[in-house]
Amino acid sequence: MRLIDVGVFLERERQIEEEGTVDRDMKTVLKVLHDLDTNYAILSHRWADEVDYLDIMELAKMENRDEIRERSGYRKIVKGCQQAENDGLEWLWVDTCCIDKRNSTELSEALNSMFRWYENSKRCYAYLHDVDIFSTTPDHETFAKFNGWPEWFSRGWTLQELIAPEDLQFFNKEWQFIGDKRSRACNLEEITRVPRGVLEDSLAAYGPSVAQVMSWAADRETAREEDRAYSLMGLLDVNMPMLYGEEKKAFWRLQQEIIRKSTDQTIFAWVPTDETSQPGCPVLADDPSLFRECHDIVQIDSKEFYSKLSDLWGAPDNSEDTGILRRRNHFFRRFFIPQQWSVQNQAFRPFTVTNMGVQVQLPVRRYCGYPLILQVALACKREGGPKPIIINLVPWRTRCYRYTGQVKRNLTLTPYRHSQVILAYEGSGPSSGIVIEEVDGVVASLLDQCAARVGINVGNNDVDEHRLGVTCAEIHHIPDRWLQIFTSVIASRRSIFHFVLHTALYCVIAATMGVVPFFTTATISIAIVWILSEAYAEIPFIRLCTSECSSRGEYIIGSGMEIIVLRGSRPAVSSITHGETRIPSHVVHDVRILVRFLFAILAILEDLLVESTTPKALLFLPQFVLLGILSMPITVSEALRWSLLQVVYRLKLRKYMFSTRTSGVVFTLLHSRTEKAEVTEKVMNELLPTPNTRAWKKWKDIILRRIRDREDLVIGTTD
């Protein structure tokens, strides 16, 4: 690093001040030294009218040196050198003049090393140019632009300059001492949200999560957008080249570098806002401000994570742990449900950053009502919180994007399974709504409500014309209800495992203890009832409602932000009824596990009382009671309105996506055949922002001609 020789600089300043000239034999002001072998002071300040490397080196030869010496930036250097001399330090580093910014290599090295330089300094001087005293209360009148605090606390680069130095002293605009970091730790924590432990000890000793560090920088500003990322490199212990001009991509690159060397999953726990949320956005945040509410999110180790993860099994996503979940007995579930074994033995695996995205293994489960949305549990929690942080993802082609839309919170959830997913770290998902294209899959609008109707009224208030997309799907096969029930039972693999296990267990008990055939028959019957009820508890009951297509084989499913156009000669699904169990599935599981042990106890007692005079009929009563518990009817509650259209089996899709609302409106009008060509042309001319472009006129002519001729629309590359 290049340092200012305090003695030489002050001597040169004295000669210029008193004699108007400089001794030619004077040593150079700047010298290159190593930070680990040198005792030096360092200056932290807010840039204003500064002097650069050439100004300092050539000051003695410059004709305008008096003008340079009058600058506020030069006076800061003079005062900094005087303070360093008073503290017995021979060297001072100032970022404005100790870096030759003409050399891109030197600039990049300095920015990557800056945190270490501040950390290794013997003393850091924080110059607050706009205060007389260290205020302990916000002054919104004087500092209206900076949340009521001096400007130094609002800048991006000064965050590491606050945290890194061991000895940080504050000076007012007259260079009078007004406090140090340790004595002002409580005030600094209130101003900056940096925990007192970080200020009094060190960043390494406190060990904050990535999300916490990001939250400290959420409200800080920099002159260039890229510096919002570059100013965090030292705090997050990463290095990367400087590429000014890349704008928000710098923050994505920073997060990729963090992921390459850390398994800290708090980096995915950012909170979307109304301004930044979109249906499918990257999993990595595009700005530190999205971590504003993450100041209390901490990492948890694998043992605690999987212990807390079991609390989420079968519980609603928005349920608060007020002690009921904590008291709920998971002992049986942990040792007797096979899926728990596989989860408990999982360890955190490192992330892999590829050109496709971030490849990682995470616990994933699906919402029964939103089959395309994945709920992912992260190995982090809020301080004092009972549950891990969860986020929602939506698959789009080969990657998963962050889903920030609403999901009904009272839906049954499937168990977690470790899955390998590729998280998109930049770009965006579908341009309007979440539209999935698969050979065998699901068409979903993922909206608040779904209704079937022929055609669409463009003037309908329910249609948000600013965010309109279209999906065209062709229906080839719809299963009947009995086939669906059979498939649901077969899909419940865990139930089949239970059936085999219980049947074998009770047969062995009956054979070894000589239990009467009644007991064996009853237990096997109960096992059969068990698997049937298990299937309905695990897989929600679904009723498909069909509607006959119009004469042209088309109708529209419309909603607030997206339109789904279904085409086909057979009856197509127009709505879905979803039934949830009256008894939560996790309660059913726990009761059944308890009953399993009660049956074993009854079998033993029955065998012990064979020679007893006690009537064995007394034991049949609790058996019948337990039989009733196990075969409780899984009733269907009032149907919930889904915000999606679901066709689960053998679906073939054709997809047309348009990024603008206008294209969606025109395309829908074309397919619905509800408007005449003249009306369509009027709507098109009114809605398109640039209706007179050559490309638009050509496309409009094609559409109008096909509407008039009642042709089928086939979008080709020439169109």
XYZ file of C-alpha atoms in Angstrom:
719
model
C 0.000 0.000 0.000
C 1.113 3.577 -0.686
C 1.338 5.732 2.477
C 1.874 9.418 3.230
C 5.068 10.159 5.182
C 3.566 12.373 7.877
C 6.825 14.149 8.743
C 7.766 14.880 5.135
C 4.267 16.081 4.244
C 4.046 18.473 7.195
C 7.554 19.783 6.545
C 6.690 20.482 2.915
C 3.512 22.228 4.020
C 5.508 24.359 6.488
C 8.008 25.402 3.805
C 5.259 26.375 1.384
C 3.413 28.287 4.110
C 6.469 30.174 5.448
C 8.937 30.327 2.554
C 6.749 29.863 -0.519
C 9.105 27.215 -1.891
C 10.125 23.601 -1.299
C 13.583 22.165 -0.767
C 14.543 20.130 -3.846
C 16.311 17.523 -1.729
C 13.182 16.757 0.285
C 12.074 13.135 0.379
C 9.056 11.993 -1.553
C 5.751 12.348 0.267
C 4.373 8.922 -0.730
C 6.093 5.609 -0.166
C 5.038 1.979 -0.810
C 5.052 -0.167 2.356
C 3.396 -3.353 3.612
C 0.444 -2.930 5.941
C 1.503 -5.768 8.284
C 4.972 -4.274 8.914
C 3.968 -0.650 9.385
C 2.280 1.360 12.123
C -0.022 3.760 10.297
C -3.166 5.783 10.770
C -5.993 5.793 8.236
C -8.610 8.401 7.351
C -12.334 7.761 6.907
C -14.291 10.648 5.456
C -16.986 11.792 3.060
C -15.591 12.842 -0.318
C -16.006 16.467 -1.411
C -13.463 18.725 -3.141
C -10.603 16.230 -3.068
C -6.989 16.101 -4.215
C -5.717 13.060 -6.087
C -2.453 11.183 -6.457
C -0.914 13.579 -9.002
C -1.846 16.640 -6.950
C 0.037 15.296 -3.926
C 3.080 14.154 -5.899
C 3.500 17.282 -8.026
C 2.210 19.913 -5.603
C 5.621 21.602 -5.158
C 5.951 22.131 -8.939
C 2.398 23.250 -9.661
C 1.632 26.886 -10.394
C -1.887 26.489 -8.954
C -0.729 24.871 -5.737
C -2.313 27.618 -3.636
C -5.694 26.754 -5.171
C -5.139 23.070 -4.382
C -4.106 23.830 -0.815
C -7.365 25.701 -0.268
C -9.467 22.697 -1.129
C -11.355 21.032 1.723
C -9.888 17.684 0.689
C -6.337 18.983 1.131
C -7.114 20.523 4.512
C -8.398 17.110 5.689
C -5.066 15.540 4.784
C -3.166 18.254 6.669
C -5.336 17.807 9.774
C -5.061 14.033 9.493
C -1.254 14.216 9.367
C -1.172 16.550 12.368
C -3.381 14.188 14.355
C -1.228 11.192 13.371
C 1.906 13.067 14.453
C 0.282 13.855 17.805
C -0.511 10.128 18.197
C 3.100 9.181 17.455
C 2.347 7.596 14.049
C 4.649 8.258 11.102
C 2.384 7.175 8.267
C -1.139 8.029 7.095
C -3.319 6.460 4.384
C -5.973 8.509 2.591
C -7.935 6.878 -0.212
C -8.188 10.014 -2.361
C -4.462 10.517 -2.884
C -2.786 7.197 -2.023
C -4.298 5.340 -4.982
C -3.341 6.100 -8.562
C -6.783 5.734 -10.114
C -5.357 5.937 -13.621
C -4.028 2.415 -13.085
C -6.998 0.027 -13.173
C -4.931 -2.808 -11.711
C -3.872 -0.715 -8.728
C -7.435 0.501 -8.210
C -8.817 -3.042 -8.241
C -6.133 -4.235 -5.819
C -6.845 -1.344 -3.469
C -10.602 -1.922 -3.417
C -10.095 -5.632 -2.736
C -7.588 -4.888 0.062
C -9.285 -1.897 1.663
C -11.015 -3.799 4.469
C -7.718 -5.403 5.461
C -5.953 -2.019 5.417
C -8.529 -0.494 7.755
C -8.422 -3.589 9.953
C -4.610 -3.484 10.316
C -4.381 0.253 10.988
C -3.285 1.386 14.434
C -5.883 4.127 14.485
C -8.656 5.308 12.215
C -9.860 8.921 12.102
C -13.522 9.313 11.123
C -14.010 12.916 10.059
C -17.635 14.072 10.354
C -17.588 17.292 8.353
C -21.174 18.323 9.147
C -21.402 18.101 12.972
C -20.208 19.984 16.044
C -21.008 17.270 18.572
C -21.808 13.561 18.405
C -25.594 13.629 18.401
C -27.447 10.834 20.202
C -30.840 11.656 18.670
C -31.758 11.993 15.001
C -31.986 15.512 13.580
C -34.372 15.216 10.649
C -34.293 18.928 9.960
C -30.533 19.224 9.538
C -29.989 15.789 7.994
C -33.270 15.305 6.149
C -31.602 13.386 3.320
C -29.782 10.960 5.617
C -32.502 9.666 7.989
C -31.627 12.293 10.579
C -27.962 11.336 11.048
C -24.703 12.818 9.699
C -23.896 12.022 6.084
C -20.951 9.789 7.017
C -23.404 7.171 8.320
C -25.328 7.004 5.031
C -22.463 6.139 2.676
C -21.753 2.619 1.452
C -17.965 2.614 1.841
C -18.006 3.917 5.417
C -19.715 0.746 6.682
C -16.493 -1.276 6.469
C -14.586 1.765 7.743
C -16.792 1.658 10.843
C -16.458 -2.088 11.455
C -12.901 -2.983 10.392
C -10.650 -0.718 12.553
C -9.996 -1.783 16.103
C -9.459 1.827 17.243
C -11.880 4.238 15.532
C -12.023 7.851 16.703
C -14.593 10.445 15.636
C -13.771 14.106 14.944
C -16.140 16.984 14.255
C -15.854 19.576 11.497
C -13.237 21.495 13.544
C -11.202 18.319 14.006
C -12.076 18.094 17.686
C -12.347 14.636 19.261
C -16.003 13.706 19.968
C -15.803 10.019 20.890
C -14.554 6.594 19.832
C -16.221 3.426 18.603
C -16.292 1.575 21.897
C -17.581 4.468 24.024
C -20.248 5.240 21.424
C -21.184 1.625 20.709
C -24.780 1.975 21.943
C -25.379 5.106 19.845
C -23.716 3.550 16.812
C -25.886 0.442 17.081
C -28.996 2.628 16.993
C -27.720 4.660 14.035
C -26.275 1.875 11.875
C -28.110 -1.271 13.141
C -24.687 -2.915 13.475
C -24.785 -5.014 16.685
C -22.820 -3.770 19.647
C -20.876 -7.029 19.753
C -19.423 -6.324 16.308
C -18.370 -2.801 17.315
C -16.846 -3.754 20.659
C -15.182 -7.000 19.617
C -14.776 -7.657 15.908
C -16.644 -8.923 12.873
C -14.923 -12.319 13.031
C -15.679 -12.760 16.742
C -19.375 -11.979 16.274
C -19.769 -14.153 13.159
C -22.807 -12.528 11.499
C -24.700 -14.201 8.674
C -24.579 -12.926 5.101
C -28.123 -11.591 5.420
C -27.212 -9.609 8.532
C -24.241 -7.948 6.843
C -26.407 -7.118 3.842
C -29.055 -5.586 6.116
C -26.520 -3.129 7.557
C -25.916 -1.805 4.025
C -29.578 -1.738 2.998
C -30.073 2.016 3.435
C -26.581 3.153 2.477
C -25.865 4.938 -0.787
C -22.943 5.151 -3.177
C -22.147 7.449 -6.087
C -22.074 4.504 -8.505
C -24.435 1.555 -8.431
C -21.599 -0.954 -8.677
C -20.045 0.350 -5.460
C -23.035 -0.928 -3.476
C -21.594 -4.375 -4.168
C -17.875 -3.553 -4.150
C -18.105 -1.854 -0.731
C -19.279 -5.158 0.807
C -16.432 -7.369 -0.458
C -14.246 -7.000 2.611
C -17.119 -7.435 5.051
C -18.106 -10.697 3.334
C -14.497 -11.844 2.792
C -14.652 -12.199 -0.990
C -12.560 -10.848 -3.838
C -13.564 -10.094 -7.401
C -12.488 -7.781 -10.242
C -14.011 -4.326 -10.631
C -16.140 -3.882 -13.764
C -17.649 -0.411 -13.688
C -20.559 -0.202 -16.086
C -22.159 -3.541 -15.135
C -24.625 -1.818 -12.745
C -26.796 -4.301 -10.772
C -24.876 -7.291 -12.157
C -22.109 -6.361 -9.730
C -24.325 -7.335 -6.806
C -25.211 -10.638 -8.493
C -21.494 -11.342 -9.033
C -20.808 -10.552 -5.382
C -23.416 -13.084 -4.258
C -22.043 -15.703 -6.639
C -18.598 -15.258 -5.098
C -20.106 -15.658 -1.624
C -21.873 -18.847 -2.695
C -18.636 -20.296 -4.088
C -16.965 -20.203 -0.681
C -19.842 -20.437 1.795
C -22.901 -22.581 2.491
C -24.671 -19.714 4.267
C -28.272 -20.046 3.078
C -29.349 -16.709 4.546
C -28.294 -15.218 1.216
C -31.588 -16.544 -0.197
C -33.725 -15.150 2.656
C -34.193 -11.600 1.303
C -37.664 -10.080 1.531
C -39.282 -8.870 -1.725
C -41.061 -5.519 -1.807
C -43.992 -4.237 -3.829
C -41.601 -2.330 -6.083
C -39.304 -5.240 -6.817
C -41.569 -8.285 -6.751
C -42.575 -9.978 -9.972
C -44.103 -13.385 -10.712
C -40.777 -15.070 -11.407
C -37.634 -13.263 -10.304
C -34.062 -14.467 -9.694
C -33.348 -16.263 -6.433
C -30.514 -13.831 -5.713
C -31.456 -10.288 -4.731
C -30.550 -7.469 -7.092
C -29.943 -4.866 -4.385
C -28.888 -4.829 -0.689
C -32.092 -2.946 0.197
C -34.011 -6.235 -0.113
C -32.182 -7.428 3.028
C -33.459 -4.504 5.119
C -35.647 -6.753 7.298
C -33.005 -9.487 7.668
C -31.023 -8.014 10.570
C -32.056 -10.873 12.881
C -31.716 -13.825 10.477
C -28.988 -16.197 11.667
C -27.587 -19.508 10.461
C -28.410 -22.780 12.188
C -26.373 -25.967 12.109
C -27.603 -29.145 10.471
C -28.668 -30.853 13.714
C -30.844 -27.934 14.808
C -32.119 -27.388 11.274
C -33.479 -30.884 10.790
C -34.891 -30.892 14.305
C -36.806 -27.692 13.573
C -37.693 -28.901 10.104
C -39.763 -31.705 11.603
C -41.956 -29.060 13.254
C -43.043 -27.922 9.810
C -44.237 -31.362 8.707
C -47.946 -31.135 8.132
C -48.243 -27.730 9.815
C -49.727 -24.755 7.974
C -47.103 -22.424 6.599
C -48.292 -19.461 8.602
C -48.851 -21.234 11.906
C -47.182 -19.627 14.876
C -45.362 -21.849 17.321
C -46.855 -20.820 20.621
C -45.796 -23.955 22.395
C -48.268 -26.396 20.881
C -45.904 -27.417 18.119
C -43.033 -27.553 20.548
C -44.990 -29.816 22.832
C -46.204 -32.017 20.034
C -44.578 -35.415 20.301
C -42.339 -36.069 17.311
C -40.567 -39.014 18.901
C -42.642 -41.606 17.089
C -42.522 -39.724 13.784
C -38.774 -39.391 13.959
C -38.123 -43.058 14.488
C -40.978 -44.753 12.695
C -41.627 -42.713 9.549
C -39.151 -43.819 6.891
C -38.867 -40.409 5.228
C -37.568 -38.887 8.422
C -34.606 -41.247 8.410
C -33.437 -39.986 5.052
C -33.805 -36.361 6.103
C -32.043 -36.736 9.434
C -28.931 -38.159 7.808
C -28.561 -35.355 5.297
C -25.683 -32.898 5.757
C -25.315 -29.482 4.204
C -23.783 -29.759 0.775
C -21.759 -27.026 -0.938
C -23.321 -24.947 -3.678
C -22.179 -25.207 -7.272
C -22.300 -22.102 -9.449
C -22.726 -22.871 -13.154
C -23.718 -20.860 -16.197
C -27.268 -22.161 -15.699
C -27.553 -21.050 -12.066
C -26.765 -22.159 -8.523
C -27.029 -25.920 -8.143
C -27.869 -26.966 -4.597
C -29.670 -29.657 -2.611
C -32.459 -28.319 -0.407
C -35.471 -29.718 1.477
C -38.386 -29.170 -0.897
C -42.101 -29.850 -0.657
C -45.188 -28.890 -2.660
C -48.431 -27.168 -1.812
C -51.286 -29.529 -2.561
C -53.303 -26.647 -3.953
C -50.444 -25.161 -5.949
C -48.630 -28.104 -7.497
C -46.185 -25.928 -9.414
C -44.971 -23.934 -6.419
C -42.186 -25.422 -4.343
C -41.703 -24.533 -0.703
C -38.019 -24.602 0.257
C -36.728 -24.617 3.833
C -33.468 -22.743 4.442
C -30.949 -23.502 7.165
C -31.562 -20.218 8.935
C -34.075 -18.635 11.273
C -34.876 -15.374 12.969
C -33.212 -14.954 16.338
C -35.496 -16.494 18.934
C -37.767 -17.888 16.231
C -39.025 -21.483 16.346
C -38.946 -22.391 12.645
C -36.549 -22.222 9.707
C -37.061 -19.529 7.092
C -39.005 -20.729 4.056
C -39.233 -19.300 0.534
C -41.288 -20.276 -2.505
C -39.852 -21.261 -5.874
C -41.478 -21.894 -9.224
C -39.871 -24.022 -11.981
C -39.477 -22.383 -15.348
C -37.854 -24.527 -18.036
C -34.669 -25.907 -16.448
C -34.331 -23.492 -13.535
C -36.224 -22.346 -10.479
C -37.160 -18.754 -9.837
C -38.287 -17.026 -6.668
C -42.077 -16.913 -6.494
C -43.274 -13.801 -4.666
C -47.003 -14.143 -5.311
C -49.618 -15.126 -2.781
C -50.253 -18.699 -1.740
C -53.253 -19.696 0.335
C -51.886 -20.563 3.748
C -54.494 -23.109 4.839
C -53.510 -25.776 2.335
C -52.157 -29.186 3.249
C -48.434 -29.578 2.625
C -46.581 -32.681 1.549
C -43.504 -33.854 3.519
C -40.085 -32.424 2.745
C -37.767 -34.292 0.409
C -34.191 -33.428 -0.415
C -34.073 -32.376 -4.047
C -31.399 -30.948 -6.268
C -32.538 -27.703 -7.834
C -30.928 -25.117 -10.086
C -31.633 -21.608 -8.817
C -31.617 -18.808 -11.378
C -29.317 -16.035 -10.153
C -30.143 -13.482 -12.841
C -32.660 -12.837 -15.576
C -36.363 -13.382 -15.135
C -38.906 -16.110 -15.522
C -42.051 -15.911 -17.615
C -42.811 -12.396 -18.791
C -46.443 -12.372 -17.646
C -47.632 -14.583 -14.855
C -46.257 -18.064 -14.233
C -46.851 -20.180 -17.312
C -45.374 -23.665 -17.394
C -44.593 -25.590 -20.556
C -44.281 -29.365 -20.097
C -45.199 -32.480 -22.041
C -46.736 -34.103 -18.962
C -47.540 -31.486 -16.422
C -49.886 -28.823 -15.208
C -51.316 -25.625 -16.642
C -51.630 -23.075 -13.865
C -52.452 -19.411 -13.595
C -51.393 -19.232 -9.923
C -53.798 -16.409 -9.256
C -56.318 -15.577 -6.571
C -59.334 -16.983 -8.404
C -60.268 -18.821 -11.559
C -63.536 -18.770 -13.518
C -64.666 -20.294 -16.811
C -66.441 -18.235 -19.451
C -66.626 -17.988 -23.214
C -64.807 -14.944 -24.469
C -63.496 -12.045 -22.419
C -64.655 -8.491 -21.898
C -61.632 -6.214 -22.273
C -63.377 -3.536 -20.266
C -63.982 -5.846 -17.323
C -62.552 -4.412 -14.137
C -61.286 -7.837 -13.137
C -58.789 -7.806 -15.984
C -55.560 -5.980 -15.293
C -54.715 -4.753 -18.771
C -51.227 -3.773 -17.713
C -50.216 -7.344 -16.880
C -51.929 -9.679 -19.274
C -50.551 -12.909 -20.704
C -51.951 -15.793 -22.688
C -51.422 -19.531 -22.611
C -52.888 -21.751 -25.314
C -53.247 -25.387 -24.250
C -54.611 -28.358 -26.165
C -56.328 -31.021 -24.052
C -55.713 -34.630 -25.113
C -56.715 -36.746 -22.143
C -58.726 -36.357 -18.969
C -58.910 -39.358 -16.592
C -62.142 -40.442 -14.998
C -62.635 -40.172 -11.269
C -62.066 -43.868 -10.445
C -58.789 -43.898 -12.331
C -57.697 -40.844 -10.373
C -58.551 -42.417 -7.017
C -56.680 -45.589 -7.950
C -53.666 -43.559 -9.030
C -53.758 -41.604 -5.762
C -53.709 -44.793 -3.718
C -50.816 -46.216 -5.722
C -48.949 -42.920 -5.348
C -49.073 -43.195 -1.576
C -45.932 -45.283 -1.309
C -45.497 -44.644 2.363
C -48.952 -46.073 3.029
C -48.064 -49.269 1.178
C -44.976 -49.558 3.343
C -47.135 -49.130 6.456
C -49.594 -51.751 5.225
C -46.877 -54.349 4.696
C -45.166 -53.480 7.973
C -48.312 -53.600 10.105
C -49.661 -56.781 8.540
C -46.361 -58.590 9.066
C -46.003 -57.226 12.601
C -49.452 -58.274 13.789
C -49.258 -61.671 12.121
C -45.983 -62.332 13.941
C -47.571 -61.274 17.232
C -50.561 -63.515 16.597
C -48.386 -66.497 15.663
C -45.906 -66.219 18.541
C -48.406 -65.474 21.301
C -51.178 -67.721 20.177
C -53.711 -64.907 19.942
C -57.196 -65.928 18.882
C -57.967 -65.486 15.149
C -60.341 -62.644 15.940
C -57.462 -60.412 16.915
C -55.429 -61.285 13.803
C -58.408 -60.671 11.540
C -59.203 -57.383 13.242
C -55.666 -56.076 13.004
C -55.309 -56.966 9.323
C -58.658 -55.282 8.629
C -57.492 -52.223 10.479
C -54.282 -52.157 8.438
C -56.341 -52.134 5.234
C -58.482 -49.275 6.543
C -55.262 -47.564 7.555
C -53.819 -47.458 4.054
C -57.078 -46.281 2.490
C -57.487 -43.428 4.954
C -53.779 -42.675 4.666
C -54.153 -42.147 0.946
C -56.968 -39.672 1.436
C -55.138 -37.919 4.257
C -51.977 -37.533 2.204
C -53.512 -36.773 -1.186
C -56.386 -34.275 -1.184
C -59.610 -35.371 -2.780
C -60.029 -33.741 -6.198
C -63.212 -33.430 -8.214
C -62.863 -32.376 -11.829
C -65.738 -30.408 -13.359
C -65.943 -30.534 -17.145
C -67.569 -28.221 -19.628
C -68.419 -28.801 -23.250
C -66.321 -26.741 -25.624
C -67.910 -24.279 -28.020
C -68.556 -25.267 -31.592
C -65.051 -24.273 -32.588
C -63.556 -26.171 -29.667
C -62.426 -23.141 -27.688
C -63.189 -21.407 -24.438
C -61.276 -19.195 -22.039
C -60.319 -19.421 -18.397
C -59.883 -15.807 -17.338
C -58.429 -14.177 -14.245
C -57.019 -10.900 -13.086
C -53.613 -11.151 -14.700
C -53.635 -14.020 -17.161
C -55.901 -15.769 -19.645
C -55.718 -19.480 -20.392
C -57.176 -20.543 -23.722
C -58.061 -24.249 -23.899
C -58.720 -25.951 -27.208
C -59.976 -29.473 -27.853
C -62.880 -31.539 -29.117
C -63.415 -33.428 -25.855
C -64.884 -32.028 -22.651
C -62.223 -30.016 -20.869
C -61.662 -29.188 -17.234
C -63.214 -25.862 -16.310
C -62.922 -25.900 -12.542
C -61.497 -27.900 -9.667
C -62.901 -28.671 -6.250
C -60.355 -29.401 -3.550
C -61.326 -31.120 -0.320
C -59.178 -30.946 2.799
C -59.400 -33.343 5.719
C -61.266 -32.117 8.762
C -58.605 -33.668 10.947
C -55.070 -32.413 10.151
C -53.008 -35.141 8.564
C -50.171 -34.834 11.097
C -52.647 -35.456 13.929
C -53.932 -38.561 12.147
C -50.368 -39.843 11.779
C -49.463 -39.276 15.416
C -52.664 -40.927 16.669
C -52.093 -43.972 14.475
C -48.534 -44.386 15.706
C -49.739 -44.263 19.293
C -52.493 -46.765 18.518
C -49.920 -49.134 17.019
C -48.289 -49.502 20.437
C -51.622 -49.824 22.210
C -52.535 -52.745 19.968
C -49.268 -54.441 20.837
C -50.004 -53.984 24.549
C -53.522 -55.374 24.097
C -52.135 -58.417 22.290
C -49.742 -59.103 25.154
C -52.484 -58.697 27.766
C -54.806 -60.936 25.794
C -52.180 -63.661 25.767
C -51.458 -63.266 29.489
C -55.146 -63.541 30.338
C -55.754 -66.771 28.415
C -55.807 -68.799 31.655
C -57.259 -66.000 33.701
C -60.794 -65.900 34.911
C -61.109 -62.315 33.710
C -63.475 -62.261 30.778
C -61.507 -61.727 27.597
C -64.495 -59.908 26.243
C -63.366 -56.907 28.284
C -60.375 -56.625 25.963
C -62.509 -56.622 22.849
C -64.085 -53.287 23.784
C -60.861 -51.212 23.616
C -59.999 -53.052 20.395
C -63.239 -51.903 18.830
C -62.614 -48.356 20.105
C -59.176 -48.336 18.540
C -60.643 -49.768 15.369
C -62.994 -46.798 15.247
C -60.147 -44.347 15.776
C -58.116 -45.832 12.960
C -61.030 -45.956 10.543
C -62.329 -42.454 11.209
C -63.985 -41.081 8.086
C -61.767 -38.590 6.315
C -64.533 -36.153 5.453
C -64.303 -33.456 2.863
C -64.749 -29.889 4.011
C -66.319 -27.081 2.056
C -64.636 -26.771 -1.312
C -61.826 -24.262 -1.545
C -61.576 -22.060 -4.582
C -58.251 -22.692 -6.213
C -56.286 -20.080 -8.076
C -55.225 -22.473 -10.771
C -56.398 -24.758 -13.505
C -55.026 -28.286 -13.096
C -54.959 -31.160 -15.530
C -52.706 -33.724 -13.932
C -52.462 -36.656 -16.283
C -51.184 -36.849 -19.862
C -51.373 -33.226 -20.848
C -49.850 -31.903 -24.035
C -49.268 -28.170 -24.183
C -48.718 -25.529 -26.772
C -47.636 -22.200 -25.370
C -47.788 -18.678 -26.783
C -46.359 -15.956 -24.548
C -46.476 -12.212 -25.138
C -44.655 -9.766 -22.924
C -47.055 -6.860 -23.407
C -50.637 -6.524 -22.311
C -51.760 -5.446 -25.766
C -50.614 -8.598 -27.475
C -52.478 -10.653 -24.918
C -55.717 -8.749 -25.453
C -55.559 -9.040 -29.239
C -54.586 -12.679 -29.128
C -57.489 -13.452 -26.813
C -59.948 -11.561 -28.990
C -58.729 -13.546 -31.954
C -59.183 -16.930 -30.276
C -62.483 -16.170 -28.566
C -64.166 -15.030 -31.833
C -66.262 -12.673 -29.730
C -65.362 -9.437 -31.474
C -65.634 -8.336 -35.055
C -62.552 -7.383 -36.999
C -63.404 -3.669 -36.866
C -63.690 -3.716 -33.087
C -60.464 -5.659 -32.790
C -58.655 -3.138 -34.976
C -59.955 -0.294 -32.825
C -58.785 -1.972 -29.634
C -55.405 -2.696 -31.140
C -54.914 0.893 -32.262
C -55.960 2.269 -28.882
C -53.803 0.021 -26.726
C -50.548 -0.267 -28.612
C -48.033 2.435 -27.649
C -46.504 2.605 -31.148
C -49.271 1.568 -33.583
C -47.687 3.110 -36.645
C -44.510 1.071 -36.798
C -43.932 -0.993 -39.908
C -43.759 -4.274 -38.033
C -46.985 -3.536 -36.178
C -48.895 -2.715 -39.357
C -47.785 -5.974 -40.947
C -48.797 -8.015 -37.884
C -52.149 -6.217 -37.629
C -52.949 -6.976 -41.271
C -52.250 -10.689 -40.711
C -54.489 -10.818 -37.627
C -57.388 -8.921 -39.213
C -57.282 -11.032 -42.346
C -57.404 -14.256 -40.323
C -60.261 -12.977 -38.175
C -62.303 -12.064 -41.252
C -61.543 -15.377 -42.958
C -62.100 -17.407 -39.765
C -58.755 -19.070 -40.215
C -56.961 -20.962 -37.503
C -54.065 -19.028 -36.140
C -50.701 -20.696 -36.683
C -47.816 -18.536 -35.522
C -44.846 -19.000 -37.808
C -41.356 -17.530 -37.820
C -42.263 -15.104 -40.607
C -45.180 -13.791 -38.559
